[in-house]
mmCIF file of C-alpha atoms in Angstrom:
data_model
loop_
_atom_site.group_PDB
_atom_site.id
_atom_site.type_symbol
_atom_site.label_atom_id
_atom_site.label_comp_id
_atom_site.label_asym_id
_atom_site.label_seq_id
_atom_site.Cartn_x
_atom_site.Cartn_y
_atom_site.Cartn_z
ATOM 1 C CA MET O 16 38.333 183.046 367.753
ATOM 2 C CA GLU O 17 34.423 181.393 367.119
ATOM 3 C CA ARG O 18 32.977 179.349 369.624
ATOM 4 C CA ALA O 19 32.451 176.361 368.685
ATOM 5 C CA GLY O 20 28.831 175.712 367.608
ATOM 6 C CA ALA O 21 28.053 179.231 367.320
ATOM 7 C CA PRO O 22 26.649 179.901 364.225
ATOM 8 C CA GLY O 23 28.518 181.563 362.042
ATOM 9 C CA TRP O 24 28.674 184.320 359.687
ATOM 10 C CA GLY O 25 27.059 182.545 356.453
ATOM 11 C CA VAL O 26 24.385 181.185 358.672
ATOM 12 C CA MET O 27 23.280 184.383 360.504
ATOM 13 C CA MET O 28 22.944 185.828 357.373
ATOM 14 C CA GLN O 29 20.439 183.032 355.552
ATOM 15 C CA ARG O 30 18.303 182.998 358.828
ATOM 16 C CA PHE O 31 18.505 186.747 358.960
ATOM 17 C CA ARG O 32 16.923 186.599 354.893
ATOM 18 C CA ASP O 33 14.730 184.242 356.192
ATOM 19 C CA GLY O 34 13.305 186.393 358.700
ATOM 20 C CA ILE O 35 12.865 189.241 356.424
ATOM 21 C CA ARG O 36 11.854 187.104 353.262
ATOM 22 C CA GLY O 37 9.175 188.657 351.024
ATOM 23 C CA LEU O 38 8.576 191.572 353.547
ATOM 24 C CA GLY O 39 9.976 193.856 350.776
ATOM 25 C CA LEU O 40 7.018 193.545 348.532
ATOM 26 C CA PRO O 41 3.805 195.101 349.948
ATOM 27 C CA LEU O 42 6.253 198.024 350.622
ATOM 28 C CA LEU O 43 6.434 198.258 346.693
ATOM 29 C CA VAL O 44 2.974 198.025 346.555
ATOM 30 C CA ALA O 45 2.705 200.464 349.337
ATOM 31 C CA PRO O 46 1.240 203.655 347.404
ATOM 32 C CA LEU O 47 -2.141 201.266 347.125
ATOM 33 C CA TRP O 48 -3.164 201.920 350.059
ATOM 34 C CA PHE O 49 -2.879 206.181 349.468
ATOM 35 C CA ASP O 50 -4.444 205.689 346.712
ATOM 36 C CA LEU O 51 -8.002 203.725 348.399
ATOM 37 C CA LEU O 52 -7.955 206.171 350.346
ATOM 38 C CA ILE O 53 -8.382 208.217 347.621
ATOM 39 C CA GLU O 54 -10.931 206.667 345.545
ATOM 40 C CA MET O 55 -12.886 206.100 348.392
ATOM 41 C CA PHE O 56 -13.549 209.481 348.187
ATOM 42 C CA SER O 57 -13.736 209.907 344.352
ATOM 43 C CA ASN O 58 -15.945 207.079 344.607
ATOM 44 C CA ARG O 59 -14.757 204.860 341.844
ATOM 45 C CA PRO O 60 -15.355 201.223 343.065
ATOM 46 C CA SER O 61 -13.488 199.508 339.441
ATOM 47 C CA ARG O 62 -9.904 201.508 340.973
ATOM 48 C CA ILE O 63 -11.171 200.839 345.011
ATOM 49 C CA VAL O 64 -11.364 196.764 343.894
ATOM 50 C CA GLY O 65 -8.060 197.091 341.582
ATOM 51 C CA ASP O 66 -6.001 198.380 344.864
ATOM 52 C CA ALA O 67 -7.527 195.765 346.817
ATOM 53 C CA LEU O 68 -6.570 192.991 344.917
ATOM 54 C CA GLY O 69 -3.620 195.022 344.503
ATOM 55 C CA ILE O 70 -2.724 194.863 348.001
ATOM 56 C CA GLY O 71 -4.520 191.670 349.363
ATOM 57 C CA LEU O 72 -2.811 189.666 346.948
ATOM 58 C CA VAL O 73 0.667 190.992 347.367
ATOM 59 C CA TRP O 74 -0.110 189.625 350.985
ATOM 60 C CA LEU O 75 -1.125 186.202 350.217
ATOM 61 C CA ALA O 76 1.948 185.473 348.091
ATOM 62 C CA VAL O 77 4.383 187.197 351.092
ATOM 63 C CA ALA O 78 2.533 184.396 352.956
ATOM 64 C CA MET O 79 2.881 181.910 350.817
ATOM 65 C CA LEU O 80 7.097 182.595 350.181
ATOM 66 C CA ARG O 81 7.278 182.956 354.136
ATOM 67 C CA ARG O 82 5.645 179.428 354.221
ATOM 68 C CA GLY O 83 8.516 178.144 351.765
ATOM 69 C CA GLY O 84 7.344 174.245 351.073
ATOM 70 C CA ALA O 85 7.271 172.434 347.851
ATOM 71 C CA GLY O 86 6.271 174.923 345.147
ATOM 72 C CA ASP O 87 5.607 177.805 346.994
ATOM 73 C CA THR O 88 8.198 180.459 345.109
ATOM 74 C CA ARG O 89 6.634 179.547 341.649
ATOM 75 C CA ARG O 90 2.838 180.127 342.751
ATOM 76 C CA ALA O 91 3.602 183.488 344.834
ATOM 77 C CA ALA O 92 5.051 184.569 341.568
ATOM 78 C CA ALA O 93 2.306 184.058 339.815
ATOM 79 C CA VAL O 94 0.495 185.902 342.705
ATOM 80 C CA VAL O 95 2.181 188.775 342.287
ATOM 81 C CA GLY O 96 1.955 188.672 338.852
ATOM 82 C CA LEU O 97 -1.860 188.786 338.845
ATOM 83 C CA ALA O 98 -1.363 191.012 341.899
ATOM 84 C CA ALA O 99 0.523 193.589 339.188
ATOM 85 C CA GLY O 100 -1.705 193.000 336.360
ATOM 86 C CA LEU O 101 -5.020 193.984 337.912
ATOM 87 C CA THR O 102 -3.440 197.036 339.786
ATOM 88 C CA ALA O 103 -1.648 197.785 336.460
ATOM 89 C CA GLY O 104 -5.509 197.470 334.980
ATOM 90 C CA LEU O 105 -7.935 198.270 337.689
ATOM 91 C CA ALA O 106 -6.276 200.555 339.671
ATOM 92 C CA ALA O 107 -3.742 202.354 337.274
ATOM 93 C CA HIS O 108 -6.316 202.008 334.203
ATOM 94 C CA VAL O 109 -3.083 202.161 331.801
ATOM 95 C CA GLY O 110 -5.099 199.550 329.139
ATOM 96 C CA TRP O 111 -4.835 196.291 328.493
ATOM 97 C CA LEU O 112 -1.311 195.173 327.049
ATOM 98 C CA PRO O 113 0.490 197.343 329.285
ATOM 99 C CA SER O 114 -1.125 195.605 332.411
ATOM 100 C CA VAL O 115 -0.591 192.069 330.915
ATOM 101 C CA MET O 116 3.245 193.369 330.375
ATOM 102 C CA ALA O 117 3.229 194.620 334.035
ATOM 103 C CA GLY O 118 1.856 191.310 335.049
ATOM 104 C CA PHE O 119 4.832 189.507 332.941
ATOM 105 C CA GLY O 120 7.169 191.458 334.441
ATOM 106 C CA ALA O 121 6.070 190.968 337.979
ATOM 107 C CA TYR O 122 6.101 187.120 337.414
ATOM 108 C CA VAL O 123 9.467 186.723 335.916
ATOM 109 C CA GLY O 124 11.269 189.165 338.271
ATOM 110 C CA MET O 125 9.598 187.015 341.491
ATOM 111 C CA ARG O 126 11.065 184.415 339.771
ATOM 112 C CA LEU O 127 14.363 185.642 338.797
ATOM 113 C CA LEU O 128 14.345 187.737 342.753
ATOM 114 C CA TYR O 129 13.259 184.793 345.425
ATOM 115 C CA ASP O 130 14.683 180.916 342.577
ATOM 116 C CA GLY O 131 16.654 179.227 344.619
ATOM 117 C CA SER O 132 17.165 182.093 347.638
ATOM 118 C CA PHE O 133 16.299 179.189 349.911
ATOM 119 C CA VAL O 134 15.381 175.341 350.083
ATOM 120 C CA GLU O 135 11.718 174.791 350.031
ATOM 121 C CA ALA O 136 10.952 172.484 351.978
ATOM 122 C CA PRO O 137 8.048 170.207 351.750
ATOM 123 C CA PRO O 138 5.044 170.851 354.521
ATOM 124 C CA PRO O 139 6.101 169.333 357.894
ATOM 125 C CA PRO O 140 3.421 166.813 358.650
ATOM 126 C CA GLU O 141 0.663 166.779 360.713
ATOM 127 C CA PRO O 142 1.284 165.511 363.996
ATOM 128 C CA ILE O 143 0.248 161.896 364.986
ATOM 129 C CA VAL O 144 -1.293 162.322 368.250
ATOM 130 C CA GLU O 145 -0.996 158.530 369.401
ATOM 131 C CA ALA O 146 -3.167 157.365 372.529
ATOM 132 C CA PRO O 147 -1.372 156.352 375.501
ATOM 133 C CA PRO O 148 -0.349 152.787 375.640
ATOM 134 C CA ALA O 149 -2.238 150.473 377.857
ATOM 135 C CA PRO O 150 0.416 149.727 380.817
ATOM 136 C CA PRO O 151 1.741 146.558 380.509
ATOM 137 C CA THR O 152 1.057 143.579 382.517
ATOM 138 C CA PRO O 153 4.313 142.404 384.059
ATOM 139 C CA VAL O 154 5.490 139.381 382.728
ATOM 140 C CA SER O 155 6.434 137.790 386.267
ATOM 141 C CA ILE O 156 2.533 138.452 386.791
ATOM 142 C CA VAL O 157 1.479 136.415 383.861
ATOM 143 C CA ILE O 158 3.378 133.745 384.517
ATOM 144 C CA GLY O 159 2.875 133.863 388.438
ATOM 145 C CA GLU O 160 -0.670 133.465 387.804
ATOM 146 C CA ALA O 161 -0.708 130.577 385.002
ATOM 147 C CA GLU O 162 1.871 128.602 387.427
ATOM 148 C CA ALA O 163 -0.766 129.091 390.134
ATOM 149 C CA ARG O 164 -3.530 127.103 387.350
ATOM 150 C CA LEU O 165 -1.151 125.283 386.709
ATOM 151 C CA THR O 166 0.045 123.692 389.953
ATOM 152 C CA ARG O 167 -4.197 124.077 390.863
ATOM 153 C CA LEU O 168 -4.893 121.547 387.574
ATOM 154 C CA ARG O 169 -2.284 118.978 388.061
ATOM 155 C CA ALA O 170 -3.750 118.556 391.887
ATOM 156 C CA THR O 171 -7.012 118.349 390.575
ATOM 157 C CA ALA O 172 -5.703 115.920 387.854
ATOM 158 C CA ALA O 173 -3.913 114.071 390.880
ATOM 159 C CA ARG O 174 -7.783 113.864 392.879
ATOM 160 C CA LEU O 175 -9.626 112.759 389.406
ATOM 161 C CA SER O 176 -7.016 109.922 388.931
ATOM 162 C CA ALA O 177 -6.724 111.498 385.314
ATOM 163 C CA PRO O 178 -3.500 110.969 382.933
ATOM 164 C CA SER O 179 -4.754 112.125 380.162
ATOM 165 C CA LEU O 180 -4.844 115.786 382.057
ATOM 166 C CA THR O 181 -1.817 115.290 384.580
ATOM 167 C CA ARG O 182 -0.304 114.917 380.639
ATOM 168 C CA VAL O 183 -1.711 118.420 379.487
ATOM 169 C CA ALA O 184 -0.627 120.191 382.824
ATOM 170 C CA ASP O 185 2.514 118.323 381.934
ATOM 171 C CA ALA O 186 2.878 119.900 378.481
ATOM 172 C CA MET O 187 2.016 123.365 379.627
ATOM 173 C CA GLY O 188 4.289 123.243 382.200
ATOM 174 C CA ALA O 189 7.285 122.794 380.134
ATOM 175 C CA VAL O 190 5.520 125.464 378.342
ATOM 176 C CA LEU O 191 5.766 128.138 380.907
ATOM 177 C CA ASP O 192 9.285 126.827 381.906
ATOM 178 C CA ASP O 193 10.477 127.881 378.597
ATOM 179 C CA LEU O 194 8.545 131.422 378.732
ATOM 180 C CA ARG O 195 10.769 131.591 382.419
ATOM 181 C CA ALA O 196 13.946 131.361 380.398
ATOM 182 C CA ARG O 197 12.966 134.124 378.019
ATOM 183 C CA PRO O 198 10.184 135.885 378.940
ATOM 184 C CA ASP O 199 10.344 138.480 375.714
ATOM 185 C CA ARG O 200 8.584 135.349 373.528
ATOM 186 C CA LEU O 201 5.842 135.655 376.346
ATOM 187 C CA PRO O 202 3.626 137.892 373.936
ATOM 188 C CA LEU O 203 3.782 134.748 370.940
ATOM 189 C CA ALA O 204 2.137 132.367 373.928
ATOM 190 C CA ARG O 205 0.038 134.906 375.841
ATOM 191 C CA ARG O 206 -2.841 133.575 373.706
ATOM 192 C CA PHE O 207 -1.627 130.000 374.592
ATOM 193 C CA LEU O 208 -1.869 131.084 378.287
ATOM 194 C CA VAL O 209 -5.488 132.717 378.384
ATOM 195 C CA VAL O 210 -7.273 130.538 376.002
ATOM 196 C CA HIS O 211 -6.208 127.270 376.685
ATOM 197 C CA LEU O 212 -4.926 126.822 380.434
ATOM 198 C CA ASP O 213 -8.042 129.013 381.156
ATOM 199 C CA GLY O 214 -10.570 126.030 379.051
ATOM 200 C CA VAL O 215 -8.040 123.118 381.027
ATOM 201 C CA ASP O 216 -8.975 124.792 384.049
ATOM 202 C CA ARG O 217 -12.512 124.907 383.538
ATOM 203 C CA ILE O 218 -12.621 121.636 382.441
ATOM 204 C CA ALA O 219 -11.283 120.263 385.596
ATOM 205 C CA ASP O 220 -13.343 122.865 387.528
ATOM 206 C CA ARG O 221 -16.426 121.026 386.161
ATOM 207 C CA MET O 222 -15.247 117.773 386.970
ATOM 208 C CA VAL O 223 -13.923 118.025 390.178
ATOM 209 C CA ALA O 224 -18.085 119.174 390.689
ATOM 210 C CA GLY O 225 -19.105 115.905 389.363
ATOM 211 C CA ALA O 226 -19.520 116.307 385.751
ATOM 212 C CA GLU O 227 -19.434 112.898 383.749
ATOM 213 C CA ALA O 228 -16.363 113.440 380.857
ATOM 214 C CA PRO O 229 -18.097 113.667 377.502
ATOM 215 C CA GLU O 230 -15.859 111.428 374.986
ATOM 216 C CA THR O 231 -14.779 113.981 373.334
ATOM 217 C CA LEU O 232 -12.558 115.300 375.967
ATOM 218 C CA GLY O 233 -10.065 112.681 375.431
ATOM 219 C CA PRO O 234 -9.112 113.771 372.026
ATOM 220 C CA LEU O 235 -9.241 117.122 372.884
ATOM 221 C CA LEU O 236 -6.814 116.926 375.758
ATOM 222 C CA GLY O 237 -4.664 115.227 373.368
ATOM 223 C CA GLU O 238 -5.267 118.216 370.764
ATOM 224 C CA LEU O 239 -4.212 120.281 373.453
ATOM 225 C CA GLU O 240 -1.192 118.640 374.441
ATOM 226 C CA ARG O 241 -0.067 118.276 370.622
ATOM 227 C CA THR O 242 -0.374 122.487 370.594
ATOM 228 C CA ALA O 243 1.378 122.690 373.768
ATOM 229 C CA GLY O 244 4.493 120.853 372.008
ATOM 230 C CA GLU O 245 4.418 123.017 368.656
ATOM 231 C CA LEU O 246 4.280 125.885 370.826
ATOM 232 C CA ARG O 247 7.138 125.016 372.345
ATOM 233 C CA SER O 248 8.902 123.972 368.580
ATOM 234 C CA HIS O 249 8.049 127.466 367.429
ATOM 235 C CA LEU O 250 9.450 129.086 370.332
ATOM 236 C CA ARG O 251 12.631 127.236 370.247
ATOM 237 C CA ALA O 252 12.652 128.187 366.156
ATOM 238 C CA GLU O 253 12.327 131.512 366.411
ATOM 239 C CA GLU O 254 15.397 131.382 369.530
ATOM 240 C CA ASN O 255 17.093 129.602 366.731
ATOM 241 C CA ALA O 256 16.072 131.898 363.714
ATOM 242 C CA ALA O 257 17.649 134.590 366.169
ATOM 243 C CA LEU O 258 20.442 132.931 367.351
ATOM 244 C CA GLU O 259 21.089 132.306 363.494
ATOM 245 C CA VAL O 260 20.788 136.288 362.400
ATOM 246 C CA GLN O 261 23.532 137.239 365.604
ATOM 247 C CA VAL O 262 25.943 134.107 364.146
ATOM 248 C CA LYS O 263 25.160 136.440 360.666
ATOM 249 C CA VAL O 264 26.465 139.993 361.743
ATOM 250 C CA LEU O 265 29.003 138.062 363.561
ATOM 251 C CA SER O 266 30.533 136.601 361.287
ATOM 252 C CA ASP O 267 30.220 139.966 358.639
ATOM 253 C CA ARG O 268 30.985 141.882 360.960
ATOM 254 C CA LEU O 269 34.471 139.807 361.552
ATOM 255 C CA ARG O 270 34.810 139.562 357.695
ATOM 256 C CA GLU O 271 34.265 143.201 357.156
ATOM 257 C CA GLU O 272 36.522 143.936 359.899
ATOM 258 C CA GLY O 273 39.322 141.646 357.954
ATOM 259 C CA TYR O 274 39.755 139.062 360.237
ATOM 260 C CA ARG O 275 38.377 136.507 358.337
ATOM 261 C CA MET Q 186 21.999 178.305 346.461
ATOM 262 C CA LEU Q 187 21.823 178.413 342.698
ATOM 263 C CA ALA Q 188 19.815 174.754 343.063
ATOM 264 C CA GLY Q 189 16.694 176.415 341.280
ATOM 265 C CA TYR Q 190 18.827 177.592 338.477
ATOM 266 C CA ASP Q 191 20.870 174.089 337.575
ATOM 267 C CA ARG Q 192 18.719 173.177 334.534
ATOM 268 C CA THR Q 193 17.967 177.225 333.157
ATOM 269 C CA LEU Q 194 20.368 179.121 330.804
ATOM 270 C CA LEU Q 195 20.244 181.480 333.649
ATOM 271 C CA SER Q 196 22.643 179.595 335.205
ATOM 272 C CA VAL Q 197 25.594 181.418 333.767
ATOM 273 C CA VAL Q 198 24.291 184.731 335.007
ATOM 274 C CA PRO Q 199 26.143 185.118 338.786
ATOM 275 C CA THR Q 200 23.571 185.632 341.250
ATOM 276 C CA PRO Q 201 23.590 188.948 342.374
ATOM 277 C CA ILE Q 202 23.051 190.098 338.666
ATOM 278 C CA ARG Q 203 20.077 188.031 338.671
ATOM 279 C CA ARG Q 204 18.719 189.418 341.790
ATOM 280 C CA MET Q 205 18.775 193.205 341.397
ATOM 281 C CA VAL Q 206 17.296 192.408 337.435
ATOM 282 C CA GLY Q 207 14.040 190.374 339.427
ATOM 283 C CA LEU Q 208 14.178 193.579 341.832
ATOM 284 C CA TRP Q 209 13.979 196.372 338.979
ATOM 285 C CA LEU Q 210 11.725 193.820 336.954
ATOM 286 C CA LEU Q 211 9.541 193.974 340.209
ATOM 287 C CA GLY Q 212 10.106 197.881 340.835
ATOM 288 C CA LEU Q 213 9.151 198.175 337.151
ATOM 289 C CA SER Q 214 5.994 195.844 337.105
ATOM 290 C CA LEU Q 215 4.764 196.025 340.639
ATOM 291 C CA GLY Q 216 5.727 199.220 342.085
ATOM 292 C CA LEU Q 217 5.586 201.495 339.179
ATOM 293 C CA PRO Q 218 1.469 200.805 338.296
ATOM 294 C CA ALA Q 219 0.951 200.973 342.004
ATOM 295 C CA PHE Q 220 2.543 204.651 341.856
ATOM 296 C CA MET Q 221 0.898 205.730 339.014
ATOM 297 C CA ALA Q 222 -2.925 204.586 340.260
ATOM 298 C CA VAL Q 223 -1.927 207.687 342.997
ATOM 299 C CA PHE Q 224 -1.544 210.519 339.898
ATOM 300 C CA ARG Q 225 -4.252 209.362 337.372
#
């Protein structure tokens, strides 16, 4: 009985054939090595070139066949055809017509022998070397820092008795409450936490240091309060969309399984 | 196995025969000239 997972005879045969694919071709031109030696001693350069090209092109075709990419069988057949033509013409000196016939014959022979004998695979994609991702800041640290800033901001607002600052701090506190409930939404609000909260914090510091609030500060704080509200509604809209998708998926599933 | 031949008339020829003809043709067109080169 065949063990589960062990490759069958067909698979092993195919693997064996893939392993020796094309290696018979150099055997066919093996006499050229011998002839190469003879021609070197007889000093006939055109025949030496013919021998070398015959041997080299056949090995090139073997490399193509064994690479096994898309279109490689066809290319290897053309290269062997060329090798056969050059071998017949230059090394064997049989005249141009028999040489052309040999080239064509070798091409057709290669196509008959190797076409469809294996599945041509596309070349494997270049491995993509990715830079290791920067270690993400833990969500709790980001939220904790923002909370500490907000507490300080609230205290400052109370000390300065600035109701607009208190309102901004409250609005931002509400955003933080939302984020604490759903920390996975943090990327959506990270810019808000970094830029806006930091900006308000610096403004409060300057005011504590005795700076006079410019006229534009009031509208700016109003704008920040409004932005915080918008961000909350944006976060809520994301939640709603996710919920809608969940509801749709579940109801589709029920319908598919015939419960509805 | 026959993927490369499905669209051609050769698909009616059994694979082993096709391979044998291919080998024979290759021997005649590549092997024979290489052999002849030694003796000419």
